[in-house]
Each structure stands twice: as structure tokens, then as C-alpha cells.
Short mmCIF file of N, CA and C in Angstrom, two decimals:
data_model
loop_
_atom_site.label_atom_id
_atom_site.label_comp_id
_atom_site.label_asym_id
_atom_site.label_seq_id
_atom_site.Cartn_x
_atom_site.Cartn_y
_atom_site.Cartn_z
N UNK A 1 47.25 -39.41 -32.85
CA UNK A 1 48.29 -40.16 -32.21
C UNK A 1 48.09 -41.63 -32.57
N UNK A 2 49.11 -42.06 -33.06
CA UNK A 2 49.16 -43.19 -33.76
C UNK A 2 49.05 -44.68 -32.39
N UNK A 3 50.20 -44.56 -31.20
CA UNK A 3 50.09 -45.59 -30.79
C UNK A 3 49.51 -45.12 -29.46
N UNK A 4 49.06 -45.72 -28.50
CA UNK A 4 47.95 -45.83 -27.87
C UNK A 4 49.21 -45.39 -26.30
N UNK A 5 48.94 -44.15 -25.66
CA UNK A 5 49.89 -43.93 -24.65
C UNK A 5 49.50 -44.72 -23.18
N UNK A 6 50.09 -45.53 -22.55
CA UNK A 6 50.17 -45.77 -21.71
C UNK A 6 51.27 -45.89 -20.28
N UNK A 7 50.56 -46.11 -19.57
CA UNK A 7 51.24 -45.39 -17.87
C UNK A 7 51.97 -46.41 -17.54
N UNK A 8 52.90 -46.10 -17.05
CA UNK A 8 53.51 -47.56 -16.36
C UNK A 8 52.74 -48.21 -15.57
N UNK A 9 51.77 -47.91 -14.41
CA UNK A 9 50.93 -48.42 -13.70
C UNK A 9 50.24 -49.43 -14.33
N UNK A 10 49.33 -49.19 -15.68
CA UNK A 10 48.65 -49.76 -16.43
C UNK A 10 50.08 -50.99 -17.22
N UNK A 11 51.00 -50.75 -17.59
CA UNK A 11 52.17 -51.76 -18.38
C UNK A 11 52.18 -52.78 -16.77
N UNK A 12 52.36 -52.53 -16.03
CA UNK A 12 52.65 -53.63 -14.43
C UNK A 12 51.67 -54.51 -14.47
N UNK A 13 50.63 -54.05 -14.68
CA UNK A 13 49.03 -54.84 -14.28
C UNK A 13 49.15 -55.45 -15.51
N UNK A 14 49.61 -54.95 -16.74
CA UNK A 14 49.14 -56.19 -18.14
C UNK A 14 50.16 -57.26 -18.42
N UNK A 15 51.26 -56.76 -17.35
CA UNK A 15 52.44 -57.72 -17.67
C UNK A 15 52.07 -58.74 -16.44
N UNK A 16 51.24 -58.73 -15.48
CA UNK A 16 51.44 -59.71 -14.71
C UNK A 16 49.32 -60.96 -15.42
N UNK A 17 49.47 -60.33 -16.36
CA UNK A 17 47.98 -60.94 -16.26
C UNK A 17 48.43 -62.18 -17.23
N UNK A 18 47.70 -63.38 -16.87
CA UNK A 18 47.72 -64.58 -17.78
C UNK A 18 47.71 -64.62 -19.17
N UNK A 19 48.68 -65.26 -19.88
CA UNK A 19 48.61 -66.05 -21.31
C UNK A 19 47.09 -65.96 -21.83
N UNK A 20 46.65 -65.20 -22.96
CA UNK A 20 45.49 -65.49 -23.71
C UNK A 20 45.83 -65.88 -25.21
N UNK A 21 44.71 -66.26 -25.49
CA UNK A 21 44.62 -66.45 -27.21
C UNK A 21 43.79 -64.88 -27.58
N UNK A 22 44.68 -64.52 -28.19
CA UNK A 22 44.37 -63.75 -29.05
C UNK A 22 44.32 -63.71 -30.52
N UNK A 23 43.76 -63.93 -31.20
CA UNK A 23 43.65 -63.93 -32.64
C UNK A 23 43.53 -62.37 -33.62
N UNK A 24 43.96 -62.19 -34.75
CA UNK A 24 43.86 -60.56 -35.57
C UNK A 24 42.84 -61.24 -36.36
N UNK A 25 41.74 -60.22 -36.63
CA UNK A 25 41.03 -60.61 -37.72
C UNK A 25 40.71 -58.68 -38.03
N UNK A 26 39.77 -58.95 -39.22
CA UNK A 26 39.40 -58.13 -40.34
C UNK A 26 38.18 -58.13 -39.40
N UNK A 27 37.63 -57.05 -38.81
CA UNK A 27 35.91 -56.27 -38.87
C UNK A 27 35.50 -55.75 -39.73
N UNK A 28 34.59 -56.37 -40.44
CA UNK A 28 34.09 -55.90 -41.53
C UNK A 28 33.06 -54.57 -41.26
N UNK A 29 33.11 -53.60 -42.01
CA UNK A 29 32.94 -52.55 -41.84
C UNK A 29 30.89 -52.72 -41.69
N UNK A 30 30.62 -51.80 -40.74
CA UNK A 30 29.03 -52.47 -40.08
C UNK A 30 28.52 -51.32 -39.64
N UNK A 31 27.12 -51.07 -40.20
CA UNK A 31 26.32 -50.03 -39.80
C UNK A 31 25.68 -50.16 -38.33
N UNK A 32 25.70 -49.39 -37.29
CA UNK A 32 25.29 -49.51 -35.86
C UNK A 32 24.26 -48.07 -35.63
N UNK A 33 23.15 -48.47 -34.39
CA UNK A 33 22.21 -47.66 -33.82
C UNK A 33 22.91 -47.31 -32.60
N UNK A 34 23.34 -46.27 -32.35
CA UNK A 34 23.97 -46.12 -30.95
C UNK A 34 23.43 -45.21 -30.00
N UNK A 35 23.25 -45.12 -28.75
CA UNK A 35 23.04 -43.94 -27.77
C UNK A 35 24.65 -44.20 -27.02
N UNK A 36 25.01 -42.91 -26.83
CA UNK A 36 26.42 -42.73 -26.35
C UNK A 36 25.79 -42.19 -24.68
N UNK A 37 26.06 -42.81 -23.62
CA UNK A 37 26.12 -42.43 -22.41
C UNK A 37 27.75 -42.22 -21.49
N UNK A 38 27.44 -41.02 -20.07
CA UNK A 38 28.68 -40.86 -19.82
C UNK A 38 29.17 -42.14 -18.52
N UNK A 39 27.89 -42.62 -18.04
CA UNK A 39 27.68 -43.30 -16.93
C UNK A 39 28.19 -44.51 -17.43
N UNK A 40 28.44 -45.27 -17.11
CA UNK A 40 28.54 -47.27 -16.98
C UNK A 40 27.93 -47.87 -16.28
N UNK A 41 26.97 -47.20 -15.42
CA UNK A 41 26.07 -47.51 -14.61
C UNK A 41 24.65 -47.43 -15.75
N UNK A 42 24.67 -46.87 -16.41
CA UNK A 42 24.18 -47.13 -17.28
C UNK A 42 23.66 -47.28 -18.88
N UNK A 43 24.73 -48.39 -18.82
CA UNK A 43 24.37 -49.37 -19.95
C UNK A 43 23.26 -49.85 -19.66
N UNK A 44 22.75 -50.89 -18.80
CA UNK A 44 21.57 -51.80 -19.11
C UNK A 44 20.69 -50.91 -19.80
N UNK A 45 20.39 -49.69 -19.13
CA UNK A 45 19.58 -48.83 -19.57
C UNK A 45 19.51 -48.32 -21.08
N UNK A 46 20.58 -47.91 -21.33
CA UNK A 46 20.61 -47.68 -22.73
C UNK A 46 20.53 -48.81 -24.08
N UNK A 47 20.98 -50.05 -23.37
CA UNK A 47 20.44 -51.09 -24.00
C UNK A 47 18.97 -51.74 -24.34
N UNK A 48 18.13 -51.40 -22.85
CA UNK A 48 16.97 -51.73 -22.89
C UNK A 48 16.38 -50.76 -23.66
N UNK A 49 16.61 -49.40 -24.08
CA UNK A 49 16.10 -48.64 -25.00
C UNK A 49 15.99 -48.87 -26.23
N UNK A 50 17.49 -49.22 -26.87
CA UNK A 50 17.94 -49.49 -28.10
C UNK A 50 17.07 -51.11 -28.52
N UNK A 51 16.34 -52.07 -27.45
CA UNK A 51 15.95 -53.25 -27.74
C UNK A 51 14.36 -52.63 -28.17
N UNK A 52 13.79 -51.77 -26.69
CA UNK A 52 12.63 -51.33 -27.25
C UNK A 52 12.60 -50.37 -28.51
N UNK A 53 13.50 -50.16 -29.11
CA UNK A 53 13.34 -48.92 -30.28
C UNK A 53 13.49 -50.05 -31.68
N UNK A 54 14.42 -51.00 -31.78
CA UNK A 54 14.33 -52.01 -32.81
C UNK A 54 13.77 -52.90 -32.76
N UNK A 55 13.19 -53.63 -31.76
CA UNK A 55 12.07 -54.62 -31.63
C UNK A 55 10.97 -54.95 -31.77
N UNK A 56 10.13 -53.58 -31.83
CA UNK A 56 8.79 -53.34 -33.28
C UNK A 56 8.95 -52.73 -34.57
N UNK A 57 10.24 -52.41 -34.60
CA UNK A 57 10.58 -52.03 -35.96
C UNK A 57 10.96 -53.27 -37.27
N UNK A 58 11.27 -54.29 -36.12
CA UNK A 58 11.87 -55.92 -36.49
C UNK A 58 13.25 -55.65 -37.07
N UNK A 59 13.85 -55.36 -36.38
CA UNK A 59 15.09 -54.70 -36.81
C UNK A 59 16.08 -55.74 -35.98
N UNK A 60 15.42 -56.31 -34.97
CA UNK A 60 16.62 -57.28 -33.90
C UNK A 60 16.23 -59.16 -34.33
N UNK A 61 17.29 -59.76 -34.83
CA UNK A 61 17.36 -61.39 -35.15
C UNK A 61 18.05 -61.74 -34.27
N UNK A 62 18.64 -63.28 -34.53
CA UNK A 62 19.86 -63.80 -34.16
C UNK A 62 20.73 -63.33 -34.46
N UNK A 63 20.95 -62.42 -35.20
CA UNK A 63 22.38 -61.85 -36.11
C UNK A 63 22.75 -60.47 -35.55
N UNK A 64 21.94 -59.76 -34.96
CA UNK A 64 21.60 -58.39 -34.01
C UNK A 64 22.97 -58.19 -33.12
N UNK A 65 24.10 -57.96 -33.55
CA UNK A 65 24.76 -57.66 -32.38
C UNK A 65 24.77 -56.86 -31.24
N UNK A 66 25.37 -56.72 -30.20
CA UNK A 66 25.13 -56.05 -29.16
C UNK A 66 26.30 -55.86 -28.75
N UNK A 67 26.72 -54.13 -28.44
CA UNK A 67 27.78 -53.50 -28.06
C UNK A 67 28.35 -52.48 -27.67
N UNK A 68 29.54 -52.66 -27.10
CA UNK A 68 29.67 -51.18 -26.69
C UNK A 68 31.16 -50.53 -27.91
N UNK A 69 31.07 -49.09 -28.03
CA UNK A 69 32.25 -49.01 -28.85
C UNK A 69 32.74 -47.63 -27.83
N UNK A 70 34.05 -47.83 -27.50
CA UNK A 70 34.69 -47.34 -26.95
C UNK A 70 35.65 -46.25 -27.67
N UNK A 71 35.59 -45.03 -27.64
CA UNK A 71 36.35 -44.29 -28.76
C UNK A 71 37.59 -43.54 -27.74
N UNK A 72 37.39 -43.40 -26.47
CA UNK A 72 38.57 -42.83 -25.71
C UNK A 72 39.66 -43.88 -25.41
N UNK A 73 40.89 -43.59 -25.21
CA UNK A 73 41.92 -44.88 -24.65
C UNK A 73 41.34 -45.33 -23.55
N UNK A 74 41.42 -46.82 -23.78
CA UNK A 74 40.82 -47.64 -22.89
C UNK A 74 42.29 -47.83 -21.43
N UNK A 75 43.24 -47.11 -22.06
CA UNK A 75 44.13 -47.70 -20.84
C UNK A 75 44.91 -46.64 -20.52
N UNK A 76 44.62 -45.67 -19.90
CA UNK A 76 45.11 -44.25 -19.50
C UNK A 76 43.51 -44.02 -18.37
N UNK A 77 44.08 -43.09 -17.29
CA UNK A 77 42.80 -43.08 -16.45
C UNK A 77 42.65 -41.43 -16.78
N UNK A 78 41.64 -41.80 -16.74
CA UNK A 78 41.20 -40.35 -17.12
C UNK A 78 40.82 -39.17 -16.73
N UNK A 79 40.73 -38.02 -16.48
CA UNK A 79 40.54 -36.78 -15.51
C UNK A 79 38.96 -36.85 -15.08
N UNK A 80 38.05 -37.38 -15.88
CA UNK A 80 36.44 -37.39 -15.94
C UNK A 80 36.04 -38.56 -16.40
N UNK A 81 34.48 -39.12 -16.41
CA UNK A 81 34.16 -40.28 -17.16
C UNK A 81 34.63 -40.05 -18.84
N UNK A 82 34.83 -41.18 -19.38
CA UNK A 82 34.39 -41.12 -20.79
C UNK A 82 33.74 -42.00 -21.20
N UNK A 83 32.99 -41.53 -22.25
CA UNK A 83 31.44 -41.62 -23.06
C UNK A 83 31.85 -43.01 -23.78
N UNK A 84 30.84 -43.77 -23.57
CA UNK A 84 31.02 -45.11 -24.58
C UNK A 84 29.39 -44.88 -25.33
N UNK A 85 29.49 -45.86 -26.70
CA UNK A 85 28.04 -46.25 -27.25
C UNK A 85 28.02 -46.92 -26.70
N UNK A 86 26.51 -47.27 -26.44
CA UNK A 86 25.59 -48.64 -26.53
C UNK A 86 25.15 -48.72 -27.99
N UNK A 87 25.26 -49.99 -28.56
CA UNK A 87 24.92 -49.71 -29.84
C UNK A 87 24.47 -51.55 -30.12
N UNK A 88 23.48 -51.20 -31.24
CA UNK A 88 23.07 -52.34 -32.07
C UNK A 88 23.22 -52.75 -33.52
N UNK A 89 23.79 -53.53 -33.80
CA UNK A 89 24.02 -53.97 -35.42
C UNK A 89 22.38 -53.65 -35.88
N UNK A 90 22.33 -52.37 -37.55
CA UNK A 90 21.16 -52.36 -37.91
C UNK A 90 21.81 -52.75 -39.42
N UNK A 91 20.96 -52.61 -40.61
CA UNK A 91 21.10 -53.17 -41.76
C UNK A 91 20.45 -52.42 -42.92
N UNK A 92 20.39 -51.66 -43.87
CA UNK A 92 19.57 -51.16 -44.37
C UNK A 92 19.25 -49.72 -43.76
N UNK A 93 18.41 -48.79 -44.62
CA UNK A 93 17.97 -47.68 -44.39
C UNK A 93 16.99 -47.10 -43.25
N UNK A 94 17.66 -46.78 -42.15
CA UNK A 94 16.92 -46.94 -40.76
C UNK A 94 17.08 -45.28 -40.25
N UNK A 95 15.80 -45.06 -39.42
CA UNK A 95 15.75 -44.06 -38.64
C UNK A 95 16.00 -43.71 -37.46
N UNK A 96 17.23 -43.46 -37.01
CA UNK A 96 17.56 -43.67 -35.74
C UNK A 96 16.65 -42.95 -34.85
N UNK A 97 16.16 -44.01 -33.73
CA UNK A 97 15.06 -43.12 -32.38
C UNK A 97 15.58 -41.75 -31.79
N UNK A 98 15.45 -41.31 -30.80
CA UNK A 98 15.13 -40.35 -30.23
C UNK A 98 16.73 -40.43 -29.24
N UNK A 99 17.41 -39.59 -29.50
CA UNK A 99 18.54 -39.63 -28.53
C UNK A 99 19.95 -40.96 -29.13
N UNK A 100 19.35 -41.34 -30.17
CA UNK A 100 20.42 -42.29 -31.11
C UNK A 100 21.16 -41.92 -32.44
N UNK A 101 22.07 -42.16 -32.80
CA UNK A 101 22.95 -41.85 -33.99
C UNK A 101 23.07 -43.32 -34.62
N UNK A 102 23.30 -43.05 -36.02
CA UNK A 102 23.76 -44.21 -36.59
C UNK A 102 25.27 -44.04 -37.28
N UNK A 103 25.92 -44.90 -36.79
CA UNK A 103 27.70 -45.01 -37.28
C UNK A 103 28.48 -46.52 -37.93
N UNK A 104 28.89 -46.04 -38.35
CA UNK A 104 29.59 -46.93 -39.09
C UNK A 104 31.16 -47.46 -38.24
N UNK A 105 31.59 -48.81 -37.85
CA UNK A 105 32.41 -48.89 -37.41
C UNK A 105 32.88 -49.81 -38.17
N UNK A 106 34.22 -50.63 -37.29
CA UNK A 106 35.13 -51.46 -38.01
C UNK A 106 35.86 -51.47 -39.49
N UNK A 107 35.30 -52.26 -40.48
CA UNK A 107 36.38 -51.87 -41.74
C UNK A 107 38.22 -52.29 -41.44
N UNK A 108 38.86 -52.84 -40.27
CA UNK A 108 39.62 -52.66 -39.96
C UNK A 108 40.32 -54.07 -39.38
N UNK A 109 41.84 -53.69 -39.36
CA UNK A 109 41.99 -55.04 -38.13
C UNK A 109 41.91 -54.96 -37.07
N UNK A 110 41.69 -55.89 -36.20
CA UNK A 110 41.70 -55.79 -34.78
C UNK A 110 42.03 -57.32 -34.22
N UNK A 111 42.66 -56.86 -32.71
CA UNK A 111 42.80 -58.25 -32.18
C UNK A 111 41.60 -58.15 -31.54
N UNK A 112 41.54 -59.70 -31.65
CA UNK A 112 39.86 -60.41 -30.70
C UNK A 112 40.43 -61.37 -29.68
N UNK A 113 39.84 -61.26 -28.47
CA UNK A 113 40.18 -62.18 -27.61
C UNK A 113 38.49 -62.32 -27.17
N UNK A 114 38.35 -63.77 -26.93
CA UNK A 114 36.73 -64.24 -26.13
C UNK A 114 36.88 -64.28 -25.06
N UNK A 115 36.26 -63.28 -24.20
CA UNK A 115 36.39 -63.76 -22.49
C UNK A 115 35.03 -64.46 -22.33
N UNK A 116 35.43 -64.95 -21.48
CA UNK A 116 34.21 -65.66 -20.02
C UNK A 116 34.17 -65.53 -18.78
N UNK A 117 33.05 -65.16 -18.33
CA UNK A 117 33.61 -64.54 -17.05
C UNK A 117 32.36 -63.41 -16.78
N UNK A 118 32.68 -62.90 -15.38
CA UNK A 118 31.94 -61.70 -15.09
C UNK A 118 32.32 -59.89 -15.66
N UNK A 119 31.19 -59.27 -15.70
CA UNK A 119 31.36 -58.19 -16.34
C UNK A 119 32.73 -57.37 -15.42
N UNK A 120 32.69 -57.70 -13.77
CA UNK A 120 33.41 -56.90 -13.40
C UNK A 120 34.85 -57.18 -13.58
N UNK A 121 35.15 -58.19 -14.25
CA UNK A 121 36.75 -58.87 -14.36
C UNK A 121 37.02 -58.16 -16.31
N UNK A 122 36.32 -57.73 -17.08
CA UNK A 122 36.52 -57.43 -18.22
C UNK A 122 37.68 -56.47 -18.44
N UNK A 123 37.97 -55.32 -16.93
CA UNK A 123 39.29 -54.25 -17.21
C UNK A 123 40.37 -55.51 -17.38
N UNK A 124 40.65 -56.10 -16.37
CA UNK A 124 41.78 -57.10 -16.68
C UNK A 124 41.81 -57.67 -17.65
N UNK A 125 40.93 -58.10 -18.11
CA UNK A 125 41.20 -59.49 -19.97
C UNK A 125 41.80 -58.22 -20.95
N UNK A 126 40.96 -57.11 -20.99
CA UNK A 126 41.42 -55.43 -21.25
C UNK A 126 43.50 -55.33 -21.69
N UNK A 127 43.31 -55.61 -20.79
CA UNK A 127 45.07 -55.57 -19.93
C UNK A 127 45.58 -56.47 -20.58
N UNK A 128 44.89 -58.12 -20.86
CA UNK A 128 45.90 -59.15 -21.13
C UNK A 128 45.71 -59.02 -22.32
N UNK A 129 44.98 -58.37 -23.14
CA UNK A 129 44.93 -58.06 -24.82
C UNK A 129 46.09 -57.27 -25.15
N UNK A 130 45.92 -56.54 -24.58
CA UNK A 130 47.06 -55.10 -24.74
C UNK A 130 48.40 -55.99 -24.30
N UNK A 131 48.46 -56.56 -23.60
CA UNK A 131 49.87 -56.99 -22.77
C UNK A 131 49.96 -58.32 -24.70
N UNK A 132 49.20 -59.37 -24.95
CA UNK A 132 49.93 -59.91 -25.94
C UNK A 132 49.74 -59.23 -27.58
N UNK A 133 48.95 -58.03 -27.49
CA UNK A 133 49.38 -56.82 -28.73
C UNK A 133 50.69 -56.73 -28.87
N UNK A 134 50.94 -55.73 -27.17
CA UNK A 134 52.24 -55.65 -27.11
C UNK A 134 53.69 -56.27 -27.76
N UNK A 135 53.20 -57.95 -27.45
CA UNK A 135 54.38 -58.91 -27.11
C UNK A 135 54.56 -59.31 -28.94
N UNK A 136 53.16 -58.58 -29.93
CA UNK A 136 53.69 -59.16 -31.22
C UNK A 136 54.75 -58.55 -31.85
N UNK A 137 55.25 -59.19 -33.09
CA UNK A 137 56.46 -59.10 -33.71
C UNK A 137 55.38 -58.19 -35.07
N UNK A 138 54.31 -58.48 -35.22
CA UNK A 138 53.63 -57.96 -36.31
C UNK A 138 52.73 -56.50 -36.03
N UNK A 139 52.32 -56.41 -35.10
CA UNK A 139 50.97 -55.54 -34.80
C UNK A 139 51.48 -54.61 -33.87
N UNK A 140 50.68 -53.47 -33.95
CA UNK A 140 50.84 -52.55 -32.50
C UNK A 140 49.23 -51.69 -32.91
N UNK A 141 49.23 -51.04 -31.26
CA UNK A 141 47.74 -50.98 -31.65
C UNK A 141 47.39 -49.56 -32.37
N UNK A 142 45.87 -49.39 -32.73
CA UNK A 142 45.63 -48.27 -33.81
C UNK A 142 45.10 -47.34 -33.33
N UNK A 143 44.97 -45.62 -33.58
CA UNK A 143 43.90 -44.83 -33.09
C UNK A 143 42.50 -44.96 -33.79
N UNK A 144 41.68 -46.21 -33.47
CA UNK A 144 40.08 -46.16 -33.42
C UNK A 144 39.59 -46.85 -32.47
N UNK A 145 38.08 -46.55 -32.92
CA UNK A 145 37.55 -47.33 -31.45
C UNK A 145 38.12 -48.41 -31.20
N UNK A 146 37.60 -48.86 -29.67
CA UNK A 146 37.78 -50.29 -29.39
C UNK A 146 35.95 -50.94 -29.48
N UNK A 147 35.93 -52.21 -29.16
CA UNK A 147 34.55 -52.67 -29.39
C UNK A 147 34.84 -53.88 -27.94
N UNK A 148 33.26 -53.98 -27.55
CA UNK A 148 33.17 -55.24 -27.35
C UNK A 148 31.80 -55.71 -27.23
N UNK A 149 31.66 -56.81 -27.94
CA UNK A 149 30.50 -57.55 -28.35
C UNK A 149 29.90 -58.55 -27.16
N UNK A 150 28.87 -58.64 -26.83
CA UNK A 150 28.42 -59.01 -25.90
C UNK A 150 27.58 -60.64 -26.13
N UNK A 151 27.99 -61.75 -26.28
CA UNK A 151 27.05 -62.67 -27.24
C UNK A 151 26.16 -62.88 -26.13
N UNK A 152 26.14 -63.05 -24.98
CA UNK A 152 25.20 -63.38 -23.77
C UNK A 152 24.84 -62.22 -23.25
N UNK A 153 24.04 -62.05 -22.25
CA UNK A 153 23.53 -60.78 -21.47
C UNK A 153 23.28 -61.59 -20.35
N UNK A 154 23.14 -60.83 -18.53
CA UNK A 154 23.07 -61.31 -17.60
C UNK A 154 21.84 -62.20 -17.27
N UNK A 155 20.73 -61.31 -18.08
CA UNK A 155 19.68 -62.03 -18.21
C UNK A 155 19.04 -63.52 -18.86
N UNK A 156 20.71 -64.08 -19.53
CA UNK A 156 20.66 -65.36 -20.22
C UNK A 156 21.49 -65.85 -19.09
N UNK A 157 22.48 -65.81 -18.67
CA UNK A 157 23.44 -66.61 -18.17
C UNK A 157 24.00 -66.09 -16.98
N UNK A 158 24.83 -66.44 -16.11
CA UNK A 158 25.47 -66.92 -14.81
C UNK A 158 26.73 -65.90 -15.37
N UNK A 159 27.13 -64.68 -14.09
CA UNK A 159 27.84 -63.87 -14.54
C UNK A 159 29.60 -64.94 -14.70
N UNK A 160 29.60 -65.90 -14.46
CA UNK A 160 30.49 -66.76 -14.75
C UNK A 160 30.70 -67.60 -15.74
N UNK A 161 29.16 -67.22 -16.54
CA UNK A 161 29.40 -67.79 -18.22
C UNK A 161 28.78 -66.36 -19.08
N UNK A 162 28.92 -65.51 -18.99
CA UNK A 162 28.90 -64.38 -20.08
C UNK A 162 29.86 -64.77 -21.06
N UNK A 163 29.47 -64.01 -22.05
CA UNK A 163 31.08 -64.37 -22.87
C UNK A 163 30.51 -63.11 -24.06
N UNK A 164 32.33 -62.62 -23.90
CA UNK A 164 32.24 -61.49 -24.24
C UNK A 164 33.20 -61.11 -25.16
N UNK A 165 32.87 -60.76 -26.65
CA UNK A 165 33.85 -60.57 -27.93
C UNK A 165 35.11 -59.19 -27.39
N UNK A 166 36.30 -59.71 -27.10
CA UNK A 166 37.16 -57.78 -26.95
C UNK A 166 38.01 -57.48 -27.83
N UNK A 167 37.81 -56.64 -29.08
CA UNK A 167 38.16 -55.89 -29.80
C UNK A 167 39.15 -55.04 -29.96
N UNK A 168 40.53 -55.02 -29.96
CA UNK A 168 41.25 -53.73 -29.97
C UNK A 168 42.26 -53.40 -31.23
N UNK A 169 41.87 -52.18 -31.83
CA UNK A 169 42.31 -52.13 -33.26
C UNK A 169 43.78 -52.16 -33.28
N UNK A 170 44.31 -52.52 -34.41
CA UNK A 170 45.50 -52.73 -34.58
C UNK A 170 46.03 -52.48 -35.69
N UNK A 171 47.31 -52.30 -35.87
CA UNK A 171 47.93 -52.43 -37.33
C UNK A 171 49.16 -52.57 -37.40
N UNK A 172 49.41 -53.04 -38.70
CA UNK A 172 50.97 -53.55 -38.78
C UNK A 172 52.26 -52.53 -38.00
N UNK A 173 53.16 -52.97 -37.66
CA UNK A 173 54.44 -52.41 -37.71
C UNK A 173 55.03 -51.92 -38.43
#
């Protein structure tokens, strides 16, 4: 399914959410370490794994992204949880740990919007991506994952300065 089905419930909430900048760019296509969990309760967890599994391997820099990739519609509610990665930018010929896969994402366009803000306000920015997808004359959105990149973690910053890359694929009209 090509365009991304959504509920009217979900169209109300993205039409009333604030003006963002959204920008389209190119994700360049990127090898990732992922553990896929069903919980959202836990991420930290699966993150703190994926840090201890590349962090004596020297596999994590400044350049190390950190993320989640979302492969179910992010805007339809769903009958059960669905499964997101936790995943880490790796580089080169790597062995994924114990309970991890390695995948290849992006290659693609996508709109990016930067939030700031707390983790629990991220469904809404969610909403105001989709709401100015919507509103383009060029784009509508694509069947692949979604992403979002995490440049801070709670453990750096004030859940009122996180800031957080949101990803949602797209393609021409």
C-alpha cells in the first residue's frame, strides 16, 4: 500500500497542531545494529544493550547514531503493540550480538522535522509532520520505515531540550 491510511480521528489532531519546518532530504542509505522490541517501555533498555555490545568493540564515536526505526504505520492505532528497532549506526563488517540483526535503512527521501522537547510530546510533532506532508503540492508519504534519530539522550539533557531528528518517508506525486 502505497499511501499511508489514516483515521479521521488521527487527520483532526494533525490539522489542529502548529506550523513546522519541515524540510525533504535524501537518507543516505546506512548500515544499522538493531534489537527490535514489542514494549516502549523498553527502549532505554534495549539501548543500554546495543551501547554495551558496541562500546568494547569501538564501534560507537561522535558519528554513532542512535535510533528507533519504525516499520508499522505510525498513524493508525493498532489492535496490539507494534515492534520498533532500537538500533545503532555500525560501519563495516560487524557481528551482530546476541538478540540483534543488522539492516540496512534509508537510501530514500524523507521529510525531516527537528523537535525539542520531551519524549512524551513526540506523537504530536508525529502529527504536525504528517499534517505539512499532507499540505505539499510535491510529496505524499511512502510505504517504508519511519526513523527517528535521537541527537541527545535524557541522560545529557533536560527533557525540555532533547532534540530529536523525525523522519517520514516520502515520495513524489
Amino acid at each position: 500500500m502505497k499511501l499511508i491510511q489514516i483515521s479521521l480521528a488521527v487527520l483532526m489532531m494533525a490539522a489542529v497542531g502548529a506550523a513546522i519546518e519541515v524540510t525533504y532530504v535524501d537518507f543516505p542509505k546506512t548500515q544499522v545494529a538493531a534489537i527490535r522490541i514489542e514494549d516502549y517501555t523498553k527502549m532505554g533498555e534495549a539501548f543500554g544493550k546495543l551501547g554495551s555490545w558496541a562500546g568494547p568493540q569501538g564501534l560507537l564515536s561522535s558519528k554513532t547514531l542512535w535510533l528507533s526505526i519504525y516499520h508499522a504505520n505510525m498513524f493508525t492505532i493498532p489492535e496490539k503493540p507494534t515492534p520498533v528497532d532500537c538500533a545503532i549506526t555500525v560501519a563495516g563488517t560487524v557481528k551482530p550480538g546476541e538478540g540483534m540483526t543488522l539492516q540496512e535503512i534509508g537510501g530514500s527521501k524523507y521529510a525531516k522535522y527537528v523537535y525539542k522537547g520531551p519524549y512524551d510530546k513526540l506523537n504530536q510533532a508525529w502529527h504536525d509532520v504528517l499534517n505539512e506532508v499532507m499540505k505539499s503540492k510535491e510529496y505524499t508519504t511512502a510505504d517504508k520505515p519511519s526513523l527517528e534519530v535521537y541527537i541527545n539522550h535524557p541522560g545529557q539533557a533536560k527533557p525540555e531540550d532533547l532534540v530529536t531528528e523525525i523522519y517520514l518517508p516520502v515520495e513524489p506525486k
